[in-house]
Amino acid sequence: MPTSETERTPTDRAPSDRAVPAEGVIGTADAEAGAAYRSADGSADRSSDLPLIDRKRQRSGDEARGRAMRAAISVIAEKGTAALRMSDIAERAGMSTGHILYHFGKKDRLLLEVLAWSQADLWTRYQEAADQAGSPAEKLDLFVRFYLPRHQGDERYALWTQVLTQHHDEAGRRILTALLDGWDERLEAVVREGRELGQFADVDLPEFTIRAVAMLSGLSEDVMFGRSRWQHTSVHAFALSALERDLRPTSRP
């Protein structure tokens, strides 16, 4: 259940009206998540039925949607899902309840839509950082930073926790599976590049990915719980060191 250790505030760059990853970072899992969400209520993306609008108005709508999404993440993390009201999100976002209903639609799709938007935003920022990285080792470092919670109570990670505890229909399960698979794909891409360059060991990629993500998820739960053993030790440094040991090439005679 990845989050981000970066301190930047999420950007107002929102995906399309139904939350899917931004152009340039779409992998197989990303595309599946977007397709599953668009068909979750049995209808196509409602934006396809709207007339063309000018770019200035579109940017304004994206900014409002981004503000609503961030407010929803905050309220969900603070109050949970049982006590969640659309009016709480509206108040936090400085918008009317009608605007919130416009952006989210049915309440039973709220959590999945907010999570999908959150991950699309996070993946965009991860990809921007990875594109500037000089080596697979630096990309691995970035992957760990973006995956782990920034601190106890991290809102993005709390959102994952809330969503995974809900009952989901088959469409919802497809969305969640695709979002989780998206992180596996990104880690596999980093390791594959490192192997091809001879900088990483020739590990079994699927097996390594399962172990790595399981370790990161366990460490993330420790951070969110507030385990005392991480008060004076960097969980990021611990996780990165463990992955680097597994990926260190065998010395040649």
CSV table of N, CA, C and O in Angstrom, one decimal, residues 144 147-148 208-222 230 235-246:
chain,number,residue,atom,x,y,z
A,144,VAL,N,11.6,3.0,-3.3
A,144,VAL,CA,11.4,2.8,-1.9
A,144,VAL,C,10.8,4.0,-1.2
A,144,VAL,O,9.9,3.9,-0.4
A,147,TYR,N,7.2,4.4,-2.1
A,147,TYR,CA,6.3,3.3,-1.6
A,147,TYR,C,6.0,3.5,-0.1
A,147,TYR,O,4.9,3.3,0.4
A,148,LEU,N,7.0,3.8,0.7
A,148,LEU,CA,6.9,3.8,2.2
A,148,LEU,C,6.1,5.0,2.6
A,148,LEU,O,6.2,6.1,2.0
A,208,PHE,N,11.5,-12.1,-6.7
A,208,PHE,CA,12.1,-11.0,-6.0
A,208,PHE,C,11.0,-9.9,-5.8
A,208,PHE,O,11.0,-9.3,-4.7
A,209,THR,N,10.2,-9.6,-6.7
A,209,THR,CA,9.2,-8.6,-6.6
A,209,THR,C,8.2,-8.9,-5.5
A,209,THR,O,7.8,-8.0,-4.7
A,210,ILE,N,7.8,-10.2,-5.4
A,210,ILE,CA,6.8,-10.6,-4.3
A,210,ILE,C,7.5,-10.4,-3.0
A,210,ILE,O,6.9,-9.8,-2.0
A,211,ARG,N,8.7,-10.8,-2.8
A,211,ARG,CA,9.4,-10.6,-1.5
A,211,ARG,C,9.6,-9.2,-1.2
A,211,ARG,O,9.4,-8.7,0.0
A,212,ALA,N,10.0,-8.4,-2.2
A,212,ALA,CA,10.3,-7.0,-1.9
A,212,ALA,C,9.1,-6.2,-1.5
A,212,ALA,O,9.1,-5.4,-0.6
A,213,VAL,N,8.0,-6.4,-2.3
A,213,VAL,CA,6.8,-5.7,-2.0
A,213,VAL,C,6.2,-6.1,-0.6
A,213,VAL,O,5.7,-5.3,0.1
A,214,ALA,N,6.3,-7.4,-0.3
A,214,ALA,CA,5.8,-7.9,1.0
A,214,ALA,C,6.6,-7.3,2.1
A,214,ALA,O,6.1,-6.8,3.1
A,215,MET,N,7.9,-7.1,1.9
A,215,MET,CA,8.8,-6.5,3.0
A,215,MET,C,8.4,-5.0,3.1
A,215,MET,O,8.2,-4.5,4.3
A,216,LEU,N,8.2,-4.3,2.0
A,216,LEU,CA,7.9,-2.9,2.1
A,216,LEU,C,6.5,-2.7,2.7
A,216,LEU,O,6.3,-1.7,3.5
A,217,SER,N,5.6,-3.6,2.4
A,217,SER,CA,4.3,-3.4,3.0
A,217,SER,C,4.3,-3.7,4.5
A,217,SER,O,3.7,-3.0,5.3
A,218,GLY,N,5.1,-4.7,4.9
A,218,GLY,CA,5.2,-4.9,6.4
A,218,GLY,C,5.9,-3.8,7.1
A,218,GLY,O,5.5,-3.4,8.2
A,219,LEU,N,6.9,-3.2,6.5
A,219,LEU,CA,7.6,-2.0,7.1
A,219,LEU,C,6.7,-0.8,7.1
A,219,LEU,O,6.7,-0.1,8.1
A,220,SER,N,5.8,-0.7,6.1
A,220,SER,CA,4.9,0.4,6.1
A,220,SER,C,3.9,0.3,7.2
A,220,SER,O,3.5,1.3,7.9
A,221,GLU,N,3.4,-0.9,7.5
A,221,GLU,CA,2.5,-1.1,8.6
A,221,GLU,C,3.2,-0.8,10.0
A,221,GLU,O,2.5,-0.2,10.9
A,222,ASP,N,4.5,-1.1,10.1
A,222,ASP,CA,5.2,-0.7,11.3
A,222,ASP,C,5.2,0.8,11.5
A,222,ASP,O,5.0,1.3,12.6
A,230,TRP,N,11.6,2.1,15.0
A,230,TRP,CA,12.0,3.0,13.9
A,230,TRP,C,12.1,4.4,14.3
A,230,TRP,O,12.3,5.3,13.5
A,235,VAL,N,13.7,3.7,8.3
A,235,VAL,CA,13.1,2.6,7.7
A,235,VAL,C,13.4,2.5,6.2
A,235,VAL,O,13.6,1.5,5.6
A,236,HIS,N,13.6,3.7,5.6
A,236,HIS,CA,14.0,3.8,4.2
A,236,HIS,C,15.4,3.2,4.0
A,236,HIS,O,15.6,2.4,3.1
A,237,ALA,N,16.3,3.5,4.8
A,237,ALA,CA,17.7,3.0,4.7
A,237,ALA,C,17.7,1.5,4.9
A,237,ALA,O,18.4,0.8,4.3
A,238,PHE,N,16.9,1.0,5.9
A,238,PHE,CA,16.8,-0.4,6.2
A,238,PHE,C,16.3,-1.2,5.0
A,238,PHE,O,16.8,-2.2,4.6
A,239,ALA,N,15.2,-0.7,4.4
A,239,ALA,CA,14.6,-1.4,3.3
A,239,ALA,C,15.5,-1.4,2.1
A,239,ALA,O,15.7,-2.4,1.4
A,240,LEU,N,16.1,-0.2,1.8
A,240,LEU,CA,16.9,-0.1,0.6
A,240,LEU,C,18.1,-1.0,0.7
A,240,LEU,O,18.6,-1.7,-0.2
A,241,SER,N,18.7,-1.1,1.9
A,241,SER,CA,19.9,-1.9,2.2
A,241,SER,C,19.5,-3.4,1.9
A,241,SER,O,20.3,-4.1,1.3
A,242,ALA,N,18.4,-3.8,2.4
A,242,ALA,CA,17.9,-5.2,2.2
A,242,ALA,C,17.8,-5.5,0.7
A,242,ALA,O,18.2,-6.6,0.2
A,243,LEU,N,17.2,-4.6,-0.1
A,243,LEU,CA,17.0,-4.9,-1.5
A,243,LEU,C,18.3,-4.9,-2.2
A,243,LEU,O,18.5,-5.7,-3.1
A,244,GLU,N,19.2,-4.0,-1.8
A,244,GLU,CA,20.5,-3.9,-2.5
A,244,GLU,C,21.3,-5.1,-2.2
A,244,GLU,O,22.1,-5.6,-3.1
A,245,ARG,N,21.2,-5.7,-1.1
A,245,ARG,CA,21.9,-7.0,-0.8
A,245,ARG,C,21.5,-8.1,-1.7
A,245,ARG,O,22.3,-8.8,-2.3
A,246,ASP,N,20.1,-8.2,-2.0
A,246,ASP,CA,19.6,-9.2,-2.9
A,246,ASP,C,20.0,-8.9,-4.3
A,246,ASP,O,20.1,-9.9,-5.1
